[in-house]
PDB file of C-alpha atoms in Angstrom:
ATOM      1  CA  UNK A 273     -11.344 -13.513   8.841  1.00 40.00           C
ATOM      2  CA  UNK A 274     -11.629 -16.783  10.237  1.00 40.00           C
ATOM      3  CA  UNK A 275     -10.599 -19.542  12.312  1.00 38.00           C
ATOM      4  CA  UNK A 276      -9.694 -22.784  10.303  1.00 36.00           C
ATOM      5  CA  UNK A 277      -7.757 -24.634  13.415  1.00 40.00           C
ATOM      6  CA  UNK A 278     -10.333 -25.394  15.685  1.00 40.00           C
ATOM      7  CA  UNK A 279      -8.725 -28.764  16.002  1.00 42.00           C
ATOM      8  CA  UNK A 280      -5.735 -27.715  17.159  1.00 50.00           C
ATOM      9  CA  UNK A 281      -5.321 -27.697  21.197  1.00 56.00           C
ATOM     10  CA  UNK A 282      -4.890 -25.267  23.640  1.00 61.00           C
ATOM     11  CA  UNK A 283      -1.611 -25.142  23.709  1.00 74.00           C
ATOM     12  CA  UNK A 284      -0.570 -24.681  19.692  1.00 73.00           C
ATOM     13  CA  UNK A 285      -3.687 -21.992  19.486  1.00 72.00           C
ATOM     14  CA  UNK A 286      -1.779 -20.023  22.893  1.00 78.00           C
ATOM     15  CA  UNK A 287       1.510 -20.191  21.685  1.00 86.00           C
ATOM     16  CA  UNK A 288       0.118 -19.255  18.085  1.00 85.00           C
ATOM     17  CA  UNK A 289      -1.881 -16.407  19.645  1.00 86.00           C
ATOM     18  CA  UNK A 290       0.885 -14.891  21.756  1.00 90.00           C
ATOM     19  CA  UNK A 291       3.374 -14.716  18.775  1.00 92.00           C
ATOM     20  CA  UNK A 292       0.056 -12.784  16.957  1.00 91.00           C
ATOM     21  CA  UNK A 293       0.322 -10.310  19.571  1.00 92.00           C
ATOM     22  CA  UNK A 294       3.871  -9.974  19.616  1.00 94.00           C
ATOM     23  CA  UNK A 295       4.065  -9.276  16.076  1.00 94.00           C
ATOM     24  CA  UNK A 296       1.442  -6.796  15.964  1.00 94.00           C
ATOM     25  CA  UNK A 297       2.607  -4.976  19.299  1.00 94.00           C
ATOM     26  CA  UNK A 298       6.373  -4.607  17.299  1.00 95.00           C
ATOM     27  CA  UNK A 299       4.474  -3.110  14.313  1.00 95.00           C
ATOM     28  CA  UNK A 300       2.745  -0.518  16.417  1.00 94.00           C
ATOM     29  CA  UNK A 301       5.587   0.214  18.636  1.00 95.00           C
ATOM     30  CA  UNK A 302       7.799   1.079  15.617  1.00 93.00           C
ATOM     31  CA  UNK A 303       5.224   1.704  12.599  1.00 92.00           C
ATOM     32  CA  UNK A 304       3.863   4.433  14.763  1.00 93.00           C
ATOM     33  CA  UNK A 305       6.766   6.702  15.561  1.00 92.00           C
ATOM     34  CA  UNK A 306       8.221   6.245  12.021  1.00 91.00           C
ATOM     35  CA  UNK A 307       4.946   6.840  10.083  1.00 91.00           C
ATOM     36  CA  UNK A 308       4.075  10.119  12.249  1.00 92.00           C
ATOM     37  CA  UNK A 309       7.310  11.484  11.650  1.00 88.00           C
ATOM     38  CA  UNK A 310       7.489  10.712   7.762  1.00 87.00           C
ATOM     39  CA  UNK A 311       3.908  12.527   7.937  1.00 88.00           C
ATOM     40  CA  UNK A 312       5.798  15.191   9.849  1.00 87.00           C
ATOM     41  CA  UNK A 313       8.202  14.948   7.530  1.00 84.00           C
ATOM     42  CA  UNK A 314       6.157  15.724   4.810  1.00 83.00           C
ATOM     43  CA  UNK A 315       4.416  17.871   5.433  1.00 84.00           C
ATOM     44  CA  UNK A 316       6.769  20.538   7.271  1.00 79.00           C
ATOM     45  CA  UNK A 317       9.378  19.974   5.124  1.00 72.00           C
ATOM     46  CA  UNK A 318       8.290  18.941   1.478  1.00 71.00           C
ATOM     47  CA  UNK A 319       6.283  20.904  -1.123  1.00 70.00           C
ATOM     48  CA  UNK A 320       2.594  19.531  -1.332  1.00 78.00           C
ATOM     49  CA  UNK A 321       2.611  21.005  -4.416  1.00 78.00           C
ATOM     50  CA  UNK A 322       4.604  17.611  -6.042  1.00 83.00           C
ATOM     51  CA  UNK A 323       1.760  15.033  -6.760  1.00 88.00           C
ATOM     52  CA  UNK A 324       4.475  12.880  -5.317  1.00 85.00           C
ATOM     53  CA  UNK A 325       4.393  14.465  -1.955  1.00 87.00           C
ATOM     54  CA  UNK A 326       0.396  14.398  -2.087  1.00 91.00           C
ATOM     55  CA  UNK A 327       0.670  10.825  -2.903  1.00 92.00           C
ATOM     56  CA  UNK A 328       3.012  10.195  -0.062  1.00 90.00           C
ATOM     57  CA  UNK A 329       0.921  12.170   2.188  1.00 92.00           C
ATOM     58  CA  UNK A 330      -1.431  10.215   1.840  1.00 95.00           C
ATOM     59  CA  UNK A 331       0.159   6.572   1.819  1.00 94.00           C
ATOM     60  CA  UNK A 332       1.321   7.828   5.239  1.00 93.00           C
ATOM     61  CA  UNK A 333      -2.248   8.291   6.692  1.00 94.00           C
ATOM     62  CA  UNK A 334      -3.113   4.968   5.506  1.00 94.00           C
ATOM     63  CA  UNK A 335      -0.509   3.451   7.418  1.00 94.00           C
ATOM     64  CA  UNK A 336      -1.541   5.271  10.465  1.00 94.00           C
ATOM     65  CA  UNK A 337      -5.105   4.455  10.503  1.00 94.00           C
ATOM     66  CA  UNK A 338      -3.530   0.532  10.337  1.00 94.00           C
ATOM     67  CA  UNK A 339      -1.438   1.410  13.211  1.00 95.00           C
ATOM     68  CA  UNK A 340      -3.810   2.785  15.507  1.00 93.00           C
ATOM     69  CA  UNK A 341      -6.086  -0.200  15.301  1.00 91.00           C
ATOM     70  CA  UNK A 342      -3.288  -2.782  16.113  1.00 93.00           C
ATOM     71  CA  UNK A 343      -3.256  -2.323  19.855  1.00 93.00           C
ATOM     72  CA  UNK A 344      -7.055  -4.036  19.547  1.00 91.00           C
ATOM     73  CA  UNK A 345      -5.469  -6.941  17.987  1.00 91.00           C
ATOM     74  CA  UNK A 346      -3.004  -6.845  20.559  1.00 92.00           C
ATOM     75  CA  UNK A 347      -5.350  -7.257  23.336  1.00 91.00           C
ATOM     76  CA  UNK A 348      -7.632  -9.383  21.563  1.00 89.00           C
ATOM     77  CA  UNK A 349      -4.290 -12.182  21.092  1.00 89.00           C
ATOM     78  CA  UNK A 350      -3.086 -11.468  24.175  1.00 90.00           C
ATOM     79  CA  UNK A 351      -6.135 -12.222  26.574  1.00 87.00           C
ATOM     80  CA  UNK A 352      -8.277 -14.046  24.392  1.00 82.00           C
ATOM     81  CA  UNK A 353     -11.499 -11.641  24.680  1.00 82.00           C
ATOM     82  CA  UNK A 354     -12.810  -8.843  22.951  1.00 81.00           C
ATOM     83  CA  UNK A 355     -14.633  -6.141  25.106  1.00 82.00           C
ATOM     84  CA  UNK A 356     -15.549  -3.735  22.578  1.00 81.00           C
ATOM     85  CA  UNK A 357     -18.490  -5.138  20.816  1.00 79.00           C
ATOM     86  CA  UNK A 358     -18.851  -6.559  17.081  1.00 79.00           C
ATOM     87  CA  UNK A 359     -18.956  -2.522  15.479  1.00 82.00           C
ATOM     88  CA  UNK A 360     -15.839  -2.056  17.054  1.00 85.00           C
ATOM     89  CA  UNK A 361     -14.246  -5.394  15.494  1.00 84.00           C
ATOM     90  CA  UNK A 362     -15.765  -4.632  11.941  1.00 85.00           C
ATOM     91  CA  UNK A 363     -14.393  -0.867  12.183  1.00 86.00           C
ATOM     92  CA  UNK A 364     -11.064  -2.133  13.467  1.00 88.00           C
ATOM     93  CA  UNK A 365     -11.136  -4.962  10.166  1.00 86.00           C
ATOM     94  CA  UNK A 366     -12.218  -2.249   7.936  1.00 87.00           C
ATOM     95  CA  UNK A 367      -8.881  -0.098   8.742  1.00 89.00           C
ATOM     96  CA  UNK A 368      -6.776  -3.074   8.367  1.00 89.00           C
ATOM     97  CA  UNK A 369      -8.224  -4.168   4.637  1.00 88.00           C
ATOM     98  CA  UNK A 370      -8.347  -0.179   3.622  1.00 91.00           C
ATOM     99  CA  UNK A 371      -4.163  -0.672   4.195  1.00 92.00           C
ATOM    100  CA  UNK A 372      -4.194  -3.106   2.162  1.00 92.00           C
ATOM    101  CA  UNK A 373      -6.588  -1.409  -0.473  1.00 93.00           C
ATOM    102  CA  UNK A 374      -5.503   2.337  -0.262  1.00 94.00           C
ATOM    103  CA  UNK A 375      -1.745   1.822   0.164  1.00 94.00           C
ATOM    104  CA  UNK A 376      -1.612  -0.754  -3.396  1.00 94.00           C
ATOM    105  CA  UNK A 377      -3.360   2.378  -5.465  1.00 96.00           C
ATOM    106  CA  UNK A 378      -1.160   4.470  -3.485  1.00 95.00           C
ATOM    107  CA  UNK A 379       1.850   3.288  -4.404  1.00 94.00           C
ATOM    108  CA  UNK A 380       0.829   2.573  -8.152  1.00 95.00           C
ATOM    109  CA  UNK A 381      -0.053   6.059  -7.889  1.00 94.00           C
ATOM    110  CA  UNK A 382       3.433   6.837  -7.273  1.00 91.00           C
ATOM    111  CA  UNK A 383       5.060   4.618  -9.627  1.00 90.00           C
ATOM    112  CA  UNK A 384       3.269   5.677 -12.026  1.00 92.00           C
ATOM    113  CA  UNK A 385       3.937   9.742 -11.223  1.00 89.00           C
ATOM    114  CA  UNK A 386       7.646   8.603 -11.565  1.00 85.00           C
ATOM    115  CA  UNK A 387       6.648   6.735 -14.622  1.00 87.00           C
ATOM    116  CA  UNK A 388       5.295  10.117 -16.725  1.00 88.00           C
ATOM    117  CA  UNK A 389       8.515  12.214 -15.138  1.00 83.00           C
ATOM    118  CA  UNK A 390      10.965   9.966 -16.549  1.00 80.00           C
ATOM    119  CA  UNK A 391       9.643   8.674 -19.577  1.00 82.00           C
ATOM    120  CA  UNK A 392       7.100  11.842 -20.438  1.00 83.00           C
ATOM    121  CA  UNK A 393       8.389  14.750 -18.372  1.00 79.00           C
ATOM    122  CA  UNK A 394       7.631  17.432 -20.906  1.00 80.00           C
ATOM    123  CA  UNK A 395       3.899  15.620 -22.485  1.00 82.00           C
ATOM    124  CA  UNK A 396       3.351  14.917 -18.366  1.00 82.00           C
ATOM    125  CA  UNK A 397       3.251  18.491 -16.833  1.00 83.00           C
ATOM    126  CA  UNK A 398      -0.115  19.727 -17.163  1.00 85.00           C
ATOM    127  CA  UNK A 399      -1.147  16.151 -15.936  1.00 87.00           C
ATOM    128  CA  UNK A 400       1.359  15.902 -12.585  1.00 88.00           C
ATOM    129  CA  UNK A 401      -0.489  18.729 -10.959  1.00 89.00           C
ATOM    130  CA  UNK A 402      -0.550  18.887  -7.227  1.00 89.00           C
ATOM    131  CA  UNK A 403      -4.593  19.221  -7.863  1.00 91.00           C
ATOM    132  CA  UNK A 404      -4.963  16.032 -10.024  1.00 93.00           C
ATOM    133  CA  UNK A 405      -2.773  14.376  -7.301  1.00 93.00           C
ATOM    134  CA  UNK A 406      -5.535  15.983  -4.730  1.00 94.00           C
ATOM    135  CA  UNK A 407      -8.600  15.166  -6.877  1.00 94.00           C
ATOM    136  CA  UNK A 408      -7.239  11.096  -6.935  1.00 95.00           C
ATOM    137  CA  UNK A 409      -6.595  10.755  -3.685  1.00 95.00           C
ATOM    138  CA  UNK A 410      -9.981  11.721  -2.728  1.00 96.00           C
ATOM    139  CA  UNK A 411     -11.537   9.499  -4.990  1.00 96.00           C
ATOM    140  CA  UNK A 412      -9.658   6.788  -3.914  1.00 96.00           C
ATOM    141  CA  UNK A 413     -11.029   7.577  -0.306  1.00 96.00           C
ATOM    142  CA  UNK A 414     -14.225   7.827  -1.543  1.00 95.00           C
ATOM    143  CA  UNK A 415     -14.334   4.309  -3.220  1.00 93.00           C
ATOM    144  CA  UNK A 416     -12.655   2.734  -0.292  1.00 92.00           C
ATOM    145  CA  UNK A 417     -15.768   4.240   1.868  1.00 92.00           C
ATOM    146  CA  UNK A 418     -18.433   2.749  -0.228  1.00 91.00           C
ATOM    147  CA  UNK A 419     -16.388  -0.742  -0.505  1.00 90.00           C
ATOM    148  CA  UNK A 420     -16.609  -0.510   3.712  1.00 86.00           C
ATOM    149  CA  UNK A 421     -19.746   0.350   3.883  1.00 87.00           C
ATOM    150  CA  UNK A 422     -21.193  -2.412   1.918  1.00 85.00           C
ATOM    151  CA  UNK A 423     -18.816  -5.236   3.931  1.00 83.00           C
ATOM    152  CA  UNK A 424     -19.593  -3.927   6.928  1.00 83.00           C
ATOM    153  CA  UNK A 425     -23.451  -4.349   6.226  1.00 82.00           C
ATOM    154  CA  UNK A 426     -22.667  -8.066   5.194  1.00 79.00           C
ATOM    155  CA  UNK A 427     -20.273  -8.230   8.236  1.00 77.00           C
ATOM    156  CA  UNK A 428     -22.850  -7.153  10.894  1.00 78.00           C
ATOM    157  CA  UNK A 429     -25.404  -9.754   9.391  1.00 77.00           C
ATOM    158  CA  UNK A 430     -22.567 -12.381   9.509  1.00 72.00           C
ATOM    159  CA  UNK A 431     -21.890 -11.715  12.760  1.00 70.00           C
ATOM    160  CA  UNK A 432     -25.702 -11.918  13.876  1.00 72.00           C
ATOM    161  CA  UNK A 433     -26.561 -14.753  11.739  1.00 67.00           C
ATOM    162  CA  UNK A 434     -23.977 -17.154  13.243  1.00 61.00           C
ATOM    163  CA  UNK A 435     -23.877 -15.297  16.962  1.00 55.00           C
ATOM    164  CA  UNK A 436     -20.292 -14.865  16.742  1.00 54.00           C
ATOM    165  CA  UNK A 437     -19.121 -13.620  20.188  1.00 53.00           C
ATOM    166  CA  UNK A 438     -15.300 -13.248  19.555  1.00 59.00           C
ATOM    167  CA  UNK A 439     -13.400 -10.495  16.880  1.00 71.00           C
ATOM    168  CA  UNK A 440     -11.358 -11.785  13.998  1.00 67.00           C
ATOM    169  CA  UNK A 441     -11.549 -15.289  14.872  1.00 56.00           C
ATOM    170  CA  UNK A 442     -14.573 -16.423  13.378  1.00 48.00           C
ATOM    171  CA  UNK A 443     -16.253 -20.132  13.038  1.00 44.00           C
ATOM    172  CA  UNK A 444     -17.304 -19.875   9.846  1.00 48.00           C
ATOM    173  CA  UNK A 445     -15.942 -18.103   6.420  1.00 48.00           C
ATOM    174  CA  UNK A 446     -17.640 -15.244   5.215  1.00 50.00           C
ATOM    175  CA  UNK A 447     -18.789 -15.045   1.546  1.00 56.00           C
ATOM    176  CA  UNK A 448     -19.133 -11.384   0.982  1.00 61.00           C
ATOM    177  CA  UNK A 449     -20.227 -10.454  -2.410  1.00 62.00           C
ATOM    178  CA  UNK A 450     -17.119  -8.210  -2.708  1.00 71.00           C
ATOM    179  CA  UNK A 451     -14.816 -11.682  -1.350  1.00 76.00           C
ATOM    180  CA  UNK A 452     -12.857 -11.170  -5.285  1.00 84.00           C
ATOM    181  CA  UNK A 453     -12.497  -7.346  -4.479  1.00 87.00           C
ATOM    182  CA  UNK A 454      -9.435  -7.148  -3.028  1.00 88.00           C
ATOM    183  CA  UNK A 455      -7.434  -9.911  -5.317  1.00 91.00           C
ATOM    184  CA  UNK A 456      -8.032  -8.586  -8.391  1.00 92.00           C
ATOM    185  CA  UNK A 457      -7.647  -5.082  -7.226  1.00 93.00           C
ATOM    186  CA  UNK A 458      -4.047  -6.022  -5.869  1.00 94.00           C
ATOM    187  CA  UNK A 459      -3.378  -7.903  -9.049  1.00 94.00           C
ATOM    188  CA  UNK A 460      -4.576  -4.928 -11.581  1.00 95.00           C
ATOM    189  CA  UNK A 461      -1.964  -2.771  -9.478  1.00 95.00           C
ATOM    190  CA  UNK A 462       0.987  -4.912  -9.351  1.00 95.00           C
ATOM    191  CA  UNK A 463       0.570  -5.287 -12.867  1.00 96.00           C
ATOM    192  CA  UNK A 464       0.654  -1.686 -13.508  1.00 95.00           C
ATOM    193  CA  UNK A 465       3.902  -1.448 -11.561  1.00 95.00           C
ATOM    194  CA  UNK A 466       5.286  -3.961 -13.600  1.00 95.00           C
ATOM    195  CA  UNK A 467       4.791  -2.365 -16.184  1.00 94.00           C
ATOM    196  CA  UNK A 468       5.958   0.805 -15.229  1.00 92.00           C
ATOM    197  CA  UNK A 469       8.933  -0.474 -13.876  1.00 91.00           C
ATOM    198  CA  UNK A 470       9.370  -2.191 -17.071  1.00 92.00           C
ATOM    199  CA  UNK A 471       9.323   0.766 -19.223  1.00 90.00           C
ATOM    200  CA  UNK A 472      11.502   3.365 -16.858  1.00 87.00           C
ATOM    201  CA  UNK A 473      14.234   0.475 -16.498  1.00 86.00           C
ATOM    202  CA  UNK A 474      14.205   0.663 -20.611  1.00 86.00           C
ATOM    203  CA  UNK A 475      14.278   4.664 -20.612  1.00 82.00           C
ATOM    204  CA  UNK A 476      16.679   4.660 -18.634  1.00 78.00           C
ATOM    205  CA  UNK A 477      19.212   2.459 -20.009  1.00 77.00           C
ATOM    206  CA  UNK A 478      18.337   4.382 -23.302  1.00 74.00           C
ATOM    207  CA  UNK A 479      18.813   7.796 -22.516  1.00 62.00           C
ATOM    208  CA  UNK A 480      20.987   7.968 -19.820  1.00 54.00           C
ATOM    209  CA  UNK A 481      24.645   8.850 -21.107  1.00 48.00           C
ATOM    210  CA  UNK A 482      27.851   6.517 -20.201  1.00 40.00           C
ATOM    211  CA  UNK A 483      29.219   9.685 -18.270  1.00 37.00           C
ATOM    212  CA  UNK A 484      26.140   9.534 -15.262  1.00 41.00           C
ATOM    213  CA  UNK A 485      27.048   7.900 -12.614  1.00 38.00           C
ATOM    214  CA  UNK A 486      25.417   4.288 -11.878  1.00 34.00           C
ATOM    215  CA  UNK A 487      24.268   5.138  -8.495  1.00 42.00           C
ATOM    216  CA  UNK A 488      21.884   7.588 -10.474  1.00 54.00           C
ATOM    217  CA  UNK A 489      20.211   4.025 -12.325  1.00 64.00           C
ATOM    218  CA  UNK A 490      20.176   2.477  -9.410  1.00 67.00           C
ATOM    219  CA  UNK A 491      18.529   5.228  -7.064  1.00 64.00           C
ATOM    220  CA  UNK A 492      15.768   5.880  -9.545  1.00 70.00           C
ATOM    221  CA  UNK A 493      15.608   2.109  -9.815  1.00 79.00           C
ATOM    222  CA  UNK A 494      15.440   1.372  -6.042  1.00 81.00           C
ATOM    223  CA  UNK A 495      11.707   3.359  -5.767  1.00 82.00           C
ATOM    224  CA  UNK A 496      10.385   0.507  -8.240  1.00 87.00           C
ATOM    225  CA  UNK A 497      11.834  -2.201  -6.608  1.00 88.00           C
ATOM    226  CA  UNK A 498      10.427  -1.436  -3.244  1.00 88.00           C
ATOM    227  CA  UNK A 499       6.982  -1.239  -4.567  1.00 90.00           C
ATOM    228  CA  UNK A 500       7.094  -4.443  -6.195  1.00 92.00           C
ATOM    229  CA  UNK A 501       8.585  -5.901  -3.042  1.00 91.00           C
ATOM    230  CA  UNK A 502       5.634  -4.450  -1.223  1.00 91.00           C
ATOM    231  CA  UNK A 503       3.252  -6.241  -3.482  1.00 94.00           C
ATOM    232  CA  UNK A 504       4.633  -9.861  -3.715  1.00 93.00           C
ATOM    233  CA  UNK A 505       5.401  -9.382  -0.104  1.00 93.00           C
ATOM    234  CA  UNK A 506       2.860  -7.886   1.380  1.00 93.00           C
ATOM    235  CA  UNK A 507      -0.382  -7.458  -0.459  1.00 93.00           C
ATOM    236  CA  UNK A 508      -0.518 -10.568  -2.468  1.00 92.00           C
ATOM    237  CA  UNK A 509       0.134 -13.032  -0.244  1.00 92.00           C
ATOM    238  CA  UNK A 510      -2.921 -12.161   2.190  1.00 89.00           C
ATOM    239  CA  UNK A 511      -5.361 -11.678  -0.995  1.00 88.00           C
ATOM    240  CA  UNK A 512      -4.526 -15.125  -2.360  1.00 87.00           C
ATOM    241  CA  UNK A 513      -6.109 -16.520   0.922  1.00 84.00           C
ATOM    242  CA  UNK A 514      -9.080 -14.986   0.223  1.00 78.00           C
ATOM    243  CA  UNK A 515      -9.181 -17.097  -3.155  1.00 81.00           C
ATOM    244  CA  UNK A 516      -7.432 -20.315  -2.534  1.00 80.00           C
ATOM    245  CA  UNK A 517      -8.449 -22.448   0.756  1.00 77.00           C
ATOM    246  CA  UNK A 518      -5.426 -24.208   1.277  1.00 79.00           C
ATOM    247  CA  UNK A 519      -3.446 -21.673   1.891  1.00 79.00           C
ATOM    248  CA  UNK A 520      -6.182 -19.728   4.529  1.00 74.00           C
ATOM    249  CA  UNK A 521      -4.901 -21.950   7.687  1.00 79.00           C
ATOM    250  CA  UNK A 522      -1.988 -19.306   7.487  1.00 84.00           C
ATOM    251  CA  UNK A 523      -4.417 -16.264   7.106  1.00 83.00           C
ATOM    252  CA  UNK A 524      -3.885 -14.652  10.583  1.00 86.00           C
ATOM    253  CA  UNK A 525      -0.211 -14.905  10.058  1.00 89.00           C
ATOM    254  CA  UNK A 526      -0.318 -13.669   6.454  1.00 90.00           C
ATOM    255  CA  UNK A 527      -2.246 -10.930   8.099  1.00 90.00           C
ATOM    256  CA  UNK A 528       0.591 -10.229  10.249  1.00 91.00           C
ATOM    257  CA  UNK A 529       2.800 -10.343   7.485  1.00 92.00           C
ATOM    258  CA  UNK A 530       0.933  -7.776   5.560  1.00 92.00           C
ATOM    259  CA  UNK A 531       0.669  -5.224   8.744  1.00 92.00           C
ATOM    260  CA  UNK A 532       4.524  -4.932   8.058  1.00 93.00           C
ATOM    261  CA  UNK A 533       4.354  -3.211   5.186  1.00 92.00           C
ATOM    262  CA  UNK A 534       3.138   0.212   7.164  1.00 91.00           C
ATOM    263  CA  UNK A 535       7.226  -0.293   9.003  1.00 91.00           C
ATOM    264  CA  UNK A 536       8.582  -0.315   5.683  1.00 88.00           C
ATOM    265  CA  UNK A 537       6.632   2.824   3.476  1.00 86.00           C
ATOM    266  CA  UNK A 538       9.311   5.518   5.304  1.00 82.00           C
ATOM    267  CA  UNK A 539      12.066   4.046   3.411  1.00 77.00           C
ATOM    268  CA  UNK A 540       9.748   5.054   0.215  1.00 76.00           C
ATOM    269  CA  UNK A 541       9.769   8.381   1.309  1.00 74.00           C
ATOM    270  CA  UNK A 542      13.212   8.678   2.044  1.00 70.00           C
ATOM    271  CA  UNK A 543      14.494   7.345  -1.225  1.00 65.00           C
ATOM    272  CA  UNK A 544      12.280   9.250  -3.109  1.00 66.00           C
ATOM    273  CA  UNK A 545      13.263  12.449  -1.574  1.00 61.00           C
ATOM    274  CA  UNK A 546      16.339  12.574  -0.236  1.00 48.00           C
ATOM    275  CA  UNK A 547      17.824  10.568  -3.282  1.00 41.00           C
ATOM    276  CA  UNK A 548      15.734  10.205  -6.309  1.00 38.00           C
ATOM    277  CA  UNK A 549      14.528  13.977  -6.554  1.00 39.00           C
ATOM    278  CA  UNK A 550      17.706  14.879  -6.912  1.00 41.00           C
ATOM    279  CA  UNK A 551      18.738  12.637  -9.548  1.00 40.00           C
ATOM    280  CA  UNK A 552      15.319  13.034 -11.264  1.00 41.00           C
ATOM    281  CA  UNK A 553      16.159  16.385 -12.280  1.00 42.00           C
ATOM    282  CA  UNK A 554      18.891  15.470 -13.995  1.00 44.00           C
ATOM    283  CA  UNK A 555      17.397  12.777 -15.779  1.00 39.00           C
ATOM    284  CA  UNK A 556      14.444  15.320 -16.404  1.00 43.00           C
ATOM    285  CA  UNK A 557      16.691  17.618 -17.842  1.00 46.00           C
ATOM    286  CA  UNK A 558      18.768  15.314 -19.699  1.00 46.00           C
ATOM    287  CA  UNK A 559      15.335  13.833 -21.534  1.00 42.00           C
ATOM    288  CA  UNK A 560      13.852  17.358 -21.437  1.00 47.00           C
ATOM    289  CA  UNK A 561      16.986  18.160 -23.595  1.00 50.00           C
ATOM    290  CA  UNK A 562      16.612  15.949 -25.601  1.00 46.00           C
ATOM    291  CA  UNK A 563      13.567  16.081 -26.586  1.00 45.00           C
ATOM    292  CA  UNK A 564      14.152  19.939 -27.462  1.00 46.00           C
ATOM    293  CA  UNK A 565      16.808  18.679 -29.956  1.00 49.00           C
ATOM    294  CA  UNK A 566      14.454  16.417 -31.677  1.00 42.00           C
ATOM    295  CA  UNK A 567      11.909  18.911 -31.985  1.00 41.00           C
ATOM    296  CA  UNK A 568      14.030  21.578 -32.833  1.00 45.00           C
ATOM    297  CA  UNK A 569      15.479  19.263 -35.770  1.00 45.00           C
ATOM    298  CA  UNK A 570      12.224  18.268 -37.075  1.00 45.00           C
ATOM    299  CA  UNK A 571      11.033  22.187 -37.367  1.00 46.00           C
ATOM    300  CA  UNK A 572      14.403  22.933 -38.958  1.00 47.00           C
TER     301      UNK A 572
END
């Protein structure tokens, strides 16, 4: 992260700072409660045998490890000064870009588990296993790790190199050998939702008879919408800085922007569960059907 205004006065940078810290303290004091209950939620409630649920699981840690590290920010806006030390900062910056990093696979994740139940919810069973869902999710911890590990080697030498005394507010840019990481990783999974959402929108309007009800389209739709809204929202915004310098004097805000996201996951969850489950057996059935008849006829 870095500081591109050092022109600016005293004033603009306060006023800029203290809306920082205001936007990040409302993210905490609201991501916080709603993400620990939806992981409540979730877990007490909800089969973690669905590699929806796993998924869900854990887009909901994600957002808590993003939460928990905002009060630093806080502080650091509010007063100006960070006490902590530079591991502390590159720990904190870590948790903030694994959001960013974990929840996009996530969520693709999700999209496309919804993806194989509508389209291929017969072809799709042995692969939507609570245990493949298990497997992935690890992996994609795993490969977040090694991604940290390597910035925050580069980080630490950054820091040293330049003597950098303040967190997140840096003189200079950093050119991290992983700078392109992020982009094209958000872009690879927002065109896979695309995609996905292309293709159930089509099954739908396909398969579905004239007798089911439109709120049934439009609840499975909704889940598809949202993630794409999380994307071109969210995610891509803030990774497009890393690429294209006019748009990084707005990278502290963008990163405020993103932190938003972890407010709006529950709704995912709720949808999913308390609406689209319901309909998705139907539709499940109704293709599962379907696809009985065809087979049937073709043996006949």
């Amino acid at each position: 992260m870095c500081n591109f205004n050092v022109t600016e006065n005293g004033t603009e940078l306060g006023m800029r700072n203290t809306a920082y810290a205001l936007v990040f303290g409302s993210v905490t004091t609201l991501g916080l409660p709603l993400n620990a209950l939806s992981l409540w939620i979730l877990l007490r409630r909800h089969s973690l045998k669905s590699p929806n649920a796993v998924f869900m699981v854990n887009l909901a840690v994600s957002d808590l490890l993003l939460v928990i590290s905002l009060p630093m920010r806080v502080y650091f806006y509010a007063t100006g000064t960070w006490p902590l030390g530079p591991m502390a900062c590159i720990w904190i910056t870590m948790l903030f870009r694994n959001n960013i990093r974990s929840s996009s696979i996530f969520i693709t994740f999700i999209c496309v588990d919804r993806l194989l139940a509508v389209v291929y919810p017969l072809r799709s069973r042995r692969v939507r296993t609570s245990s493949n869902a298990w497997k992935s999710a690890a992996l994609v911890w795993l490969f977040v790790l090694l991604v940290n590990i390597q910035e925050s080697v580069h980080f630490s030498r950054f820091l040293k190199e330049n003597n950098e005394t303040t967190c997140f507010e840096f003189r200079r840019c950093q050119t991290s050998p992983l700078r392109y990481f992020q982009p094209v990783l958000v872009f690879t999974m927002l065109a896979i939702n695309v995609v996905c959402t292309a293709l159930v929108s089509w099954t739908l309007h396909r398969h579905l008879s004239d007798s089911a009800r439109v709120d049934n389209k439009v609840n499975v739709m909704l889940i598809f919408v949202m993630n794409l809204m999380m994307f071109t929202v969210f995610f891509l915004p803030v990774s497009l800085a890393v690429i294209f310098k006019s748009w990084r004097p707005a990278f502290t805000a963008l990163i405020c922007l993103a932190s938003v996201n972890c407010c709006l996951d529950p709704l995912l969850y709720y949808f999913s569960f308390d609406g689209f489950w319901r309909r998705k057996e139907d539709v499940d059935t109704s293709l599962s059907r379907q696809q009985l008849n065809t087979v049937q006829k073709d043996h006949a």
